[in-house]
Coordinates of C-alpha atoms and ligand atoms in Angstrom, one line a residue:
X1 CA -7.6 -15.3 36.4
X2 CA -7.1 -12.0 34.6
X3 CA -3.8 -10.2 35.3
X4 CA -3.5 -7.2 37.3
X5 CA -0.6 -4.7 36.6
X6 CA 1.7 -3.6 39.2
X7 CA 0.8 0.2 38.8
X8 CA -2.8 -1.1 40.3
X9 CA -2.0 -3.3 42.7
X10 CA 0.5 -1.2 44.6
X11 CA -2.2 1.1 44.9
X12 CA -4.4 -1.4 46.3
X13 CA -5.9 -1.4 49.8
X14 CA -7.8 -5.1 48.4
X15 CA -5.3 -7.5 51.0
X16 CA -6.7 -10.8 51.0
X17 CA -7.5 -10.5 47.0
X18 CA -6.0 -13.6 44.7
X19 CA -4.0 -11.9 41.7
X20 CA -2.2 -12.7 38.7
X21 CA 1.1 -10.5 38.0
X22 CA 3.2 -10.9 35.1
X23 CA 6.7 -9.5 34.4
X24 CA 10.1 -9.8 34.6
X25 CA 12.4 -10.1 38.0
X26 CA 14.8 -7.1 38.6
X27 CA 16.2 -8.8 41.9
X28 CA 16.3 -11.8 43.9
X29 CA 17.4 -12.3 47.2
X30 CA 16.4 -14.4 50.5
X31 CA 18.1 -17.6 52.4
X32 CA 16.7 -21.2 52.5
X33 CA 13.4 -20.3 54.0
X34 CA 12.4 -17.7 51.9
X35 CA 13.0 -16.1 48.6
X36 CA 12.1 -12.6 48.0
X37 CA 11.6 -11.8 44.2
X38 CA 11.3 -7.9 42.9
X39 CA 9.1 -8.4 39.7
X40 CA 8.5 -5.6 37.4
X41 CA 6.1 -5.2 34.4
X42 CA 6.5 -1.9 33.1
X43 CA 3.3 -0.4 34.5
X44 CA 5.4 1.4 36.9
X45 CA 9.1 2.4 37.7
X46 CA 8.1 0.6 41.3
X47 CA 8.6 -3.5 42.0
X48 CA 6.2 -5.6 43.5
X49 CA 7.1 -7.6 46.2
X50 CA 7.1 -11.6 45.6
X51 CA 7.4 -13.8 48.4
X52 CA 8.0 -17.2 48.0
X53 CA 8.8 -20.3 50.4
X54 CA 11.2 -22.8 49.3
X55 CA 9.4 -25.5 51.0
X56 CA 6.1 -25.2 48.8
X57 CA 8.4 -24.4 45.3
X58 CA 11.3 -26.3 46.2
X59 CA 15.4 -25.1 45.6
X60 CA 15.2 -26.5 42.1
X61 CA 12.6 -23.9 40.5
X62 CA 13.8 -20.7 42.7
X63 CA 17.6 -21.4 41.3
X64 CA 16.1 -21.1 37.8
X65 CA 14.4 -17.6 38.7
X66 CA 17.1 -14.8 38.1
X67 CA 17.6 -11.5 37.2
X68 CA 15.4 -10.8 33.8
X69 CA 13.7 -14.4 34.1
X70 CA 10.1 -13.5 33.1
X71 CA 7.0 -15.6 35.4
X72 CA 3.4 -15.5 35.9
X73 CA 2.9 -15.3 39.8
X74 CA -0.8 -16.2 41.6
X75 CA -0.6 -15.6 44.9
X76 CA -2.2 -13.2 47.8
X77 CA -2.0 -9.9 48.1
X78 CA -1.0 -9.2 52.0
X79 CA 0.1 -6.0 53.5
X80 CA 3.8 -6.2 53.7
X81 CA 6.1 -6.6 56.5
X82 CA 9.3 -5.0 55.3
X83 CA 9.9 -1.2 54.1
X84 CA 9.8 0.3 51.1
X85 CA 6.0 -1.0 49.7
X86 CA 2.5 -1.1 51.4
X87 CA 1.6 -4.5 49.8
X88 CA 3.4 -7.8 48.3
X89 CA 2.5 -11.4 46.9
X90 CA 2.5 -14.2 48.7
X91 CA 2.7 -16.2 45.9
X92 CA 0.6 -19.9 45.5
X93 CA 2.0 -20.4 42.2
X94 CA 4.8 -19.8 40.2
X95 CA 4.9 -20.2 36.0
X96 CA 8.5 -19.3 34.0
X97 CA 7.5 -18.0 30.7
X98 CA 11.5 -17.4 30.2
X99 CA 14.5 -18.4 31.9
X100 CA 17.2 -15.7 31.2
X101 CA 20.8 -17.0 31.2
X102 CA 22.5 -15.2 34.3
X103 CA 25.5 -15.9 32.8
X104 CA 25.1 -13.5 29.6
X105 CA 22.6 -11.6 30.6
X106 CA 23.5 -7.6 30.1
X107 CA 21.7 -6.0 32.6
X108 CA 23.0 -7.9 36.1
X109 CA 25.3 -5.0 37.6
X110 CA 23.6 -1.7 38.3
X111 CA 25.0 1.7 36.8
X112 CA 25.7 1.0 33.3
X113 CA 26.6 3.5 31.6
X114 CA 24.3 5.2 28.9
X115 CA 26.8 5.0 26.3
X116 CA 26.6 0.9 27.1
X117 CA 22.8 1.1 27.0
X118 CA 23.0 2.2 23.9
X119 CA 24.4 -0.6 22.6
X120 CA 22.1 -2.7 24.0
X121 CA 18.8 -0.7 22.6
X122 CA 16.8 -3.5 22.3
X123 CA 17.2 -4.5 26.4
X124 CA 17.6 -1.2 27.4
X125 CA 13.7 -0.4 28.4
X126 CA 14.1 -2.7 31.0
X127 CA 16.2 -0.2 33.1
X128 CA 14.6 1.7 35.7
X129 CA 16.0 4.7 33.9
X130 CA 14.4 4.2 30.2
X131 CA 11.7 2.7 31.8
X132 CA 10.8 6.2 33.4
X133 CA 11.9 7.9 30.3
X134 CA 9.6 5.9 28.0
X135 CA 6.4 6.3 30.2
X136 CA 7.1 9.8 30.6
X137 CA 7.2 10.3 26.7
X138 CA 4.0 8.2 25.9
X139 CA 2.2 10.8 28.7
X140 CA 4.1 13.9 27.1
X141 CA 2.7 12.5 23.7
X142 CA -0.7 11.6 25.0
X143 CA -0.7 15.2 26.6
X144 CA 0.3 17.1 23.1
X145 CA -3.0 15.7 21.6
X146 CA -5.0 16.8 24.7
X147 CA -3.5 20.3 24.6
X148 CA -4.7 20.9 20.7
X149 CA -7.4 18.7 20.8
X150 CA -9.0 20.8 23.5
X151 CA -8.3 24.1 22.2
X152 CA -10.0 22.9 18.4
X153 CA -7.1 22.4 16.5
X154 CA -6.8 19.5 14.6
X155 CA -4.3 16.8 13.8
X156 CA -3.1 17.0 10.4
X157 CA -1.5 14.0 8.9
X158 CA 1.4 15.5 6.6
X159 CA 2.9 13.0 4.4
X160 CA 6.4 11.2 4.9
X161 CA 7.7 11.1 1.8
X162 CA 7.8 14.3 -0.2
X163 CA 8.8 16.0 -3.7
X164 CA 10.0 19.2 -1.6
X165 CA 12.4 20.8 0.9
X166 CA 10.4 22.3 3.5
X167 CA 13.2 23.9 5.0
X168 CA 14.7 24.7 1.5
X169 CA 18.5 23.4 2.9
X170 CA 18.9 20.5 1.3
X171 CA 19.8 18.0 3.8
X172 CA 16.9 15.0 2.8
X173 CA 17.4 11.5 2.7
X174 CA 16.3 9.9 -0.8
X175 CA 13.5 7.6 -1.7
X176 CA 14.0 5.3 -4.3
X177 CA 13.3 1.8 -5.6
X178 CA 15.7 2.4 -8.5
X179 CA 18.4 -0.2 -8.7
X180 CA 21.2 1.6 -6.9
X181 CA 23.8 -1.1 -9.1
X182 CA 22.6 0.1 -12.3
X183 CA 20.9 3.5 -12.4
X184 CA 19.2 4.6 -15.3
X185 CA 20.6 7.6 -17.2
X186 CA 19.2 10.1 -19.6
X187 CA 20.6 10.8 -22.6
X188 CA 22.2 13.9 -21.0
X189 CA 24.0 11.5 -18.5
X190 CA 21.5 12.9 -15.6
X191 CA 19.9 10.1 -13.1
X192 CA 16.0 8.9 -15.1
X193 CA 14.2 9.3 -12.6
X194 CA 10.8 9.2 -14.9
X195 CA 11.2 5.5 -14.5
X196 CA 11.7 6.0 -10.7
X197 CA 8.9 4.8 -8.5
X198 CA 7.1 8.1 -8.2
X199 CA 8.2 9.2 -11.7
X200 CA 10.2 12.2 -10.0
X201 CA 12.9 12.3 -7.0
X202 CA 11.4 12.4 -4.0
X203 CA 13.0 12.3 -0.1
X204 CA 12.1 11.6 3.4
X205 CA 10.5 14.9 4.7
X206 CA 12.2 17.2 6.9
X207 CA 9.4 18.9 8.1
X208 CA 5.4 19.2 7.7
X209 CA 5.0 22.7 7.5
X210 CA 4.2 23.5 3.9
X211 CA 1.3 20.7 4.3
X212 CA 0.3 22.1 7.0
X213 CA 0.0 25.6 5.8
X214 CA -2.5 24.2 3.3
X215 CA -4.3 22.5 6.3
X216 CA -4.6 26.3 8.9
X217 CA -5.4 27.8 5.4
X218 CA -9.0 25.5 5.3
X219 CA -9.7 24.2 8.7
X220 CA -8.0 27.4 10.6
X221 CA -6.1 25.7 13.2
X222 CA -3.9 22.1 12.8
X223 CA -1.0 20.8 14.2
X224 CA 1.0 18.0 12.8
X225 CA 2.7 15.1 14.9
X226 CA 4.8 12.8 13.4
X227 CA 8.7 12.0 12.0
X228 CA 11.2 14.3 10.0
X229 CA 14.1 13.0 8.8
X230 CA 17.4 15.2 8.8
X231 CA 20.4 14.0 6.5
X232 CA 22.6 16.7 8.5
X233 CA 26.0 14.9 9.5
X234 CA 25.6 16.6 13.0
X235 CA 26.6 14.2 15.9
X236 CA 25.7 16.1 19.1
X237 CA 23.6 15.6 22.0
X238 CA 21.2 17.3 20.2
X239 CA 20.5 16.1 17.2
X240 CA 18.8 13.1 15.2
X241 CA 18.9 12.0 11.6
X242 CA 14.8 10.6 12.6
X243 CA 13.2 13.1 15.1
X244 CA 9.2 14.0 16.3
X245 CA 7.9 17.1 15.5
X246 CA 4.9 18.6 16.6
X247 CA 3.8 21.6 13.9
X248 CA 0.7 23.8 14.7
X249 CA -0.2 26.4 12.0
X250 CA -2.5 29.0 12.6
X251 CA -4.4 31.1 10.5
X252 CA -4.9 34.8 11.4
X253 CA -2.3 34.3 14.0
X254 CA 0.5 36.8 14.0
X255 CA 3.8 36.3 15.3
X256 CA 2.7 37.6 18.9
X257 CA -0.1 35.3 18.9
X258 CA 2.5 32.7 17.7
X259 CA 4.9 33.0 21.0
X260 CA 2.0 33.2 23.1
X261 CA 0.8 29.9 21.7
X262 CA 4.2 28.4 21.7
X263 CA 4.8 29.4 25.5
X264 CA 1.1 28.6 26.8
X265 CA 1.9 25.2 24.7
X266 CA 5.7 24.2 26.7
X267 CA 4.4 25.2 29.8
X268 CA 1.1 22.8 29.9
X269 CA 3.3 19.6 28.7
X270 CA 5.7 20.6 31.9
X271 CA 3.4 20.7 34.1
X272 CA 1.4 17.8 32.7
X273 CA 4.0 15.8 33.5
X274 CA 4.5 17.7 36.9
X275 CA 1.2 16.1 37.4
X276 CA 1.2 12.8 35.4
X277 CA 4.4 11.2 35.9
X278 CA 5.3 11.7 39.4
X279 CA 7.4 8.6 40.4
X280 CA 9.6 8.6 37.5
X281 CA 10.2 12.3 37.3
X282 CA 11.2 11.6 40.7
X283 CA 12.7 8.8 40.4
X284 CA 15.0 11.0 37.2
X285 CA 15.7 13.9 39.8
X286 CA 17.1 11.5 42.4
X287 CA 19.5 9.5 39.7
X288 CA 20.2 11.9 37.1
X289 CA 19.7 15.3 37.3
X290 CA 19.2 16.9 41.3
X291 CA 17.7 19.9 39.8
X292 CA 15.3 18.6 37.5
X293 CA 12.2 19.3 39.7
X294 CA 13.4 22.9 40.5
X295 CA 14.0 23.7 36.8
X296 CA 10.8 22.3 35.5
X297 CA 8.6 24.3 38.2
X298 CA 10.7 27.1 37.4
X299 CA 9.8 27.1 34.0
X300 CA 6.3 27.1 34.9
X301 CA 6.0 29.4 37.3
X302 CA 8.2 32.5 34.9
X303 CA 7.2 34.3 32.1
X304 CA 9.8 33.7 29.1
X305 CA 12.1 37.0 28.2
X306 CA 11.4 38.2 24.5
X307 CA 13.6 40.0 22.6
X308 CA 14.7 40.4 18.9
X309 CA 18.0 39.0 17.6
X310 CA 19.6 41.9 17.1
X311 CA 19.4 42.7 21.0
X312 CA 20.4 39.6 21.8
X313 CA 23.3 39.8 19.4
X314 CA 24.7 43.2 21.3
X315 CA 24.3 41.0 24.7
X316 CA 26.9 38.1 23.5
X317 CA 29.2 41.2 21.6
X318 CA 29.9 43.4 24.7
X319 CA 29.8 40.0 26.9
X320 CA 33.7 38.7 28.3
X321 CA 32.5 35.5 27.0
X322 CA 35.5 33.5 25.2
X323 CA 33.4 32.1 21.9
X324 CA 34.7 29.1 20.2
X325 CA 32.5 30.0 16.8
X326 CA 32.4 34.1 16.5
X327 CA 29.2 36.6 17.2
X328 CA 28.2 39.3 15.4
X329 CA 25.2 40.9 13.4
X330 CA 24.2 38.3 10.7
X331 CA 26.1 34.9 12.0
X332 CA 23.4 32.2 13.5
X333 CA 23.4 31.5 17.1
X334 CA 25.2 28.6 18.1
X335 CA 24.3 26.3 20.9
X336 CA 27.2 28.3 23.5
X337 CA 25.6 31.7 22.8
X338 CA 22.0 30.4 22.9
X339 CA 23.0 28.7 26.2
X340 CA 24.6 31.8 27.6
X341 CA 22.1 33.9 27.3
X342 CA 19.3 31.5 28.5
X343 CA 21.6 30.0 31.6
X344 CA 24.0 32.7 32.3
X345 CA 22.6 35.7 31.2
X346 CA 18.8 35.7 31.5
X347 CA 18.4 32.4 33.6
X348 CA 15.3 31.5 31.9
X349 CA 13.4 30.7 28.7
X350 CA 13.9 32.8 25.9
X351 CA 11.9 33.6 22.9
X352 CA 13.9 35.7 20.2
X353 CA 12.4 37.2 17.5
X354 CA 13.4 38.9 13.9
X355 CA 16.4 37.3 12.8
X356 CA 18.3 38.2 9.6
X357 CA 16.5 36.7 6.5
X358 CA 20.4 35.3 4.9
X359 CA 19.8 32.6 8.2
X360 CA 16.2 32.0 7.8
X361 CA 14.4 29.7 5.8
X362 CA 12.5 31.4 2.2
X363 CA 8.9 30.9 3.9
X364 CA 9.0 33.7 6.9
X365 CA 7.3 36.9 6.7
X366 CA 10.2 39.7 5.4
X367 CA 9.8 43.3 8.0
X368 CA 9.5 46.2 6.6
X369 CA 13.4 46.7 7.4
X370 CA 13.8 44.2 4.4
X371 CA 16.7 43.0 6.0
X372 CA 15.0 40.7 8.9
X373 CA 12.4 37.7 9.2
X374 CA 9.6 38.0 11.5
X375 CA 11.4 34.5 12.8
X376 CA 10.8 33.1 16.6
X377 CA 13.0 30.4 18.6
X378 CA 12.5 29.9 21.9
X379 CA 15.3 28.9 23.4
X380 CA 15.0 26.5 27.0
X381 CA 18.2 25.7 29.5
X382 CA 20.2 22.6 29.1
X383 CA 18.8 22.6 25.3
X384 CA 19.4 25.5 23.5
X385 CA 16.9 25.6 20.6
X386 CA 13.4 24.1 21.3
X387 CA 10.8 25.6 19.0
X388 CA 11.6 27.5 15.4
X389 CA 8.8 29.4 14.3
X390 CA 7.4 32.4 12.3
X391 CA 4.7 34.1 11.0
X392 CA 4.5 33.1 7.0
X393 CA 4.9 35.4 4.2
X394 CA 1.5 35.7 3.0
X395 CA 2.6 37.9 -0.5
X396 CA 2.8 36.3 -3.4
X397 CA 5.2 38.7 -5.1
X398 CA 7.3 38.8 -1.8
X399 CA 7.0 35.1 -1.3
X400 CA 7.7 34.2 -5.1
X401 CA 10.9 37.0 -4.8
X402 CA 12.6 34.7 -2.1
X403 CA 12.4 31.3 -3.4
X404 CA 14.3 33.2 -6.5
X405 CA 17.0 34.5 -4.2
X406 CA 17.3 31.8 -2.7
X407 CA 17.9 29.4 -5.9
X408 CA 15.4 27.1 -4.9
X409 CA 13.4 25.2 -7.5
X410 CA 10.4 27.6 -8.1
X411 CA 8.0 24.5 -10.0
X412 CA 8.0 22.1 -7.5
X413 CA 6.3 25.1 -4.7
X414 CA 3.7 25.8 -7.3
X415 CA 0.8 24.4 -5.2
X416 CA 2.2 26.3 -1.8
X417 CA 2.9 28.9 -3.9
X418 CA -1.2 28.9 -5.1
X419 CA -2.1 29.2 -1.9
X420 CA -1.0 33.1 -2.0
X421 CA -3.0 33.5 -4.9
X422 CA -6.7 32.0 -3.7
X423 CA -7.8 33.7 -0.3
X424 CA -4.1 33.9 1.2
X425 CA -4.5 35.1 5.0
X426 CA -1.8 36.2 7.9
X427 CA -0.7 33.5 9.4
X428 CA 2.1 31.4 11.5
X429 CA 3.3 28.3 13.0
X430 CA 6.5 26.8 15.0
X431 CA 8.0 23.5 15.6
X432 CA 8.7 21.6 18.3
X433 CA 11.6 19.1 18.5
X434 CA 9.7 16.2 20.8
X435 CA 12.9 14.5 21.9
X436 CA 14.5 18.1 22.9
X437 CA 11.2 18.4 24.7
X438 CA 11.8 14.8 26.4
X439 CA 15.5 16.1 27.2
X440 CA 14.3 19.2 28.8
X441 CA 11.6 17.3 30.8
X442 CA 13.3 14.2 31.6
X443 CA 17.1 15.7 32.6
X444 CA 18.5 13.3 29.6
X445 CA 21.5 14.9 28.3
X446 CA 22.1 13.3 25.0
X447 CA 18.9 12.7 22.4
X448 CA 20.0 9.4 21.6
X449 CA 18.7 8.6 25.2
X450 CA 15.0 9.8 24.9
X451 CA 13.8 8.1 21.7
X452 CA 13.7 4.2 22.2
X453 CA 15.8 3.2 19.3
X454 CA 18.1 6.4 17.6
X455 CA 19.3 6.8 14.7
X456 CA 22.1 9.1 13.7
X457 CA 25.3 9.3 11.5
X458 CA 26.7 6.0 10.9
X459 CA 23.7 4.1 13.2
X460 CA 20.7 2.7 12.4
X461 CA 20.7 -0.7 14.4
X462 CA 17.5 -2.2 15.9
Ligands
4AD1 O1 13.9 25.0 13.5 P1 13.4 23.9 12.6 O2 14.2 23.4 11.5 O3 12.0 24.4 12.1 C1 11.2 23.7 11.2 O4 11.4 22.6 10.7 C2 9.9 24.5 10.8 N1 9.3 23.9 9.6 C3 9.0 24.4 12.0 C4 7.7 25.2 11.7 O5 7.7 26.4 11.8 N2 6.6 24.5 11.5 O6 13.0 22.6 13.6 C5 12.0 22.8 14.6 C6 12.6 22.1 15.9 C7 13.9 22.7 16.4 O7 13.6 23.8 17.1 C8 14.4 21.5 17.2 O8 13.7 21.5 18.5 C9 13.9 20.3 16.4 O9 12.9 20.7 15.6 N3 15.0 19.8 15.6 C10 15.7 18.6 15.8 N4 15.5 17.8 16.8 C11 16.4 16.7 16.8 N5 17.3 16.4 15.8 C12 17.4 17.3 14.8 N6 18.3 17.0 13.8 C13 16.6 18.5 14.8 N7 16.4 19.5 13.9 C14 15.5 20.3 14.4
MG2 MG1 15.5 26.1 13.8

């Protein structure tokens, strides 16, 4: 008999159908009549129903069958006569793939707390609460690809390991196969990397953006989805040393067209999961956040403010606020003023445009003001930054006179630098962090709880 998932069969009006289940019990309870087993199989964030008489499988196998055991069930489907699920399994048969030791099994008592989950990454899918988180990233995933696909972008495969700094800031984890006991020196004491793998250092990328340039600049629109790797020693609820991105790049976009695109963009993954995941964004609202439904519809349902940075800069100034880090013309944001202005001042999205050039990276668009970047974050409640974007300096000369300033290795941009030189066009791009996406969506308040296994400062287990 083929299996059935769950996700089907509790949707089922078949009764009277034979079915195969497979999974892995959450709960067992009943007396010496009767056993009731909740068996789940990741379909759904819902059990199915198993009932079992102890006269047809005896005491002997129902004591083996506890929380986590995983079993093959054959049995009927019947409408059920308790609350809480239309139909259940009167099971005919019972198979144990594997017994799971009650004893030391990690998951028995209910409301562990994340920080403990953590620790147990490789179990922790099993919880009704990752479970729900992990379906509702595969359909925010799933839906990223539906949004570009059907607008005529396409997905761009940037590569992983680079020769650059997309973000020209240094923070990139190395790629070597040089022996690490023994490195090889030039004569000038200086590491040889000639004899390196790639005959040059090279790093993890941080971002796909100067690849994807090069892709808008041939097939007009792309995005990129894939890893970046950070080597920033940031430990907040924010941030991962191995994140998602998603990067469209636009030609002949400007950075008007850019926010539109980057709203348009939020707001359909919202409310495709609005639409898509209903149990487990219900499920989320009910356990971890109350006002996670509200606040997603909210964001769906209102326009996002726009303003520049220097506006928003004269907001936090004349503001009683007590800052921990100082405001003023020319400092970055940090996550308490982005967070005032989108929760306490604004109460809403915010896209803010135009920031100084000193906080920018070298590739955005210089105004005619020469002192600001025609720069875009949007900014989202609960998160802070969600999206960093700008329309691209398209100038040579201009483009060529930051990456001086800057001090950043001029040779190794020579191809994105080329790009100005053969048919260069207007055009811009954003990021999107996926797992500060996932937070905003799923009511998660720390990243490490939104990607299945994390890795940050000092952690790379599993
Ligand atoms: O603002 P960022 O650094 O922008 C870029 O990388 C540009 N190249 C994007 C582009 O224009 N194509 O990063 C973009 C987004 C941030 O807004 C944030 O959501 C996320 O990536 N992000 C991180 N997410 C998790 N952990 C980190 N360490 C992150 N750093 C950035
Ligand atoms: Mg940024």
């Amino acid at each position: 008999m083929k299996q059935t998932k769950i996700r089907t069969l509790l949707s089922s009006h078949n009764t009277g159908e034979n079915v195969l289940v497979k999974g892995w019990v959450r709960t067992k309870r009943g007396n010496k009549n009767i056993a009731f087993i909740a068996l789940n199989d990741g379909s759904t964030i819902k059990n199915i129903q198993v009932v079992a008489d102890v006269s047809v499988f005896g005491e002997n196998l129902l004591k083996e069958i506890t929380t986590g055991t995983c079993l093959a069930v054959t049995g009927k489907l019947v409408e059920s006569q308790g609350q809480g699920q239309n139909v259940e399994i009167a099971a005919t048969s019972i198979d144990i793939y594997g017994k799971c030791d009650a004893e030391t099994y990690p998951l028995q008592k209910k409301g562990h707390s994340m920080e403990f989950l953590r620790e147990i990454a490789h179990l922790r899918p099993r919880t009704n609460t990752f479970g729900a988180v992990l379906r509702i990233r595969h359909a925010i995933a799933f839906a990223i690809h539906k949004y570009f696909n059907d607008k005529g972008f396409f997905y761009l495969h940037t590569p992983i390991i680079t020769g650059s700094d997309a973000e020209g800031a240094g923070e990139m984890f190395h790629v070597t196969t040089l022996d690490m006991g023994n490195v090889p020196r030039t004569e000038t004491g200086a590491v040889d990397f000639s004899i390196d793998f790639f005959g040059k250092p090279t790093n993890l990328t941080v971002s796909g953006q100067l690849e994807g340039e090069l892709g808008a600049l041939a097939l007009g629109e792309i995005y990129t989805f894939g890893p970046t790797f950070r080597a920033e020693n940031s430990n907040t609820p924010r941030h991962l040393a191995e994140f998602w991105m998603i990067e469209p790049e636009m030609a002949f976009y400007e950075l008007n067209d850019n926010m539109d695109l980057a709203e348009d963009f939020v707001k359909y993954l919202i409310r495709y999961a609005l639409d898509n995941c209903h149990d487990d964004l219900e499920f989320l609202n009910n356990m971890i956040d109350k006002g996670l439904l509200d606040r997603l519809r909210f964001v769906t349902e209102n326009e996002f403010v726009r303003m520049t940075y220097t506006d928003a800069v004269k907001i936090l100034v004349d503001s009683a606020e007590k800052w921990e880090y100082p405001v003023g013309w020319g400092k970055d944001l940090q996550a308490e003023h982005e967070r005032y202005l989108v929760e306490k001042h604004f109460k809403r999205p915010l896209i803010l445009t135009d920031y100084p050039k000193e906080i920018k990276a070298f590739y955005m668009k210089m105004n005619d003001d020469g002192k600001t970047v025609r720069a875009m974050d949007v900014l989202f409640p609960g998160i802070g930054e969600i999206i960093g974007g700008s329309q691209r300096e398209e100038n040579y000369d201009k483009l060529l006179q930051r990456i001086r300033e800057m001090n950043l290795p001029e040779r190794i941009y020579w191809w994105y630098l080329e790009t100005r030189k053969f048919g260069t066009a207007p055009h811009s791009g954003f990021g999107l962090g996926f797992e500060r996406m996932i937070q905003f969506v799923t009511g998660m308040s720390n990243i490490r709880d939104v990607i299945p296994f994390p890795r940050t400062p000092k952690n790379a287990e599993f």
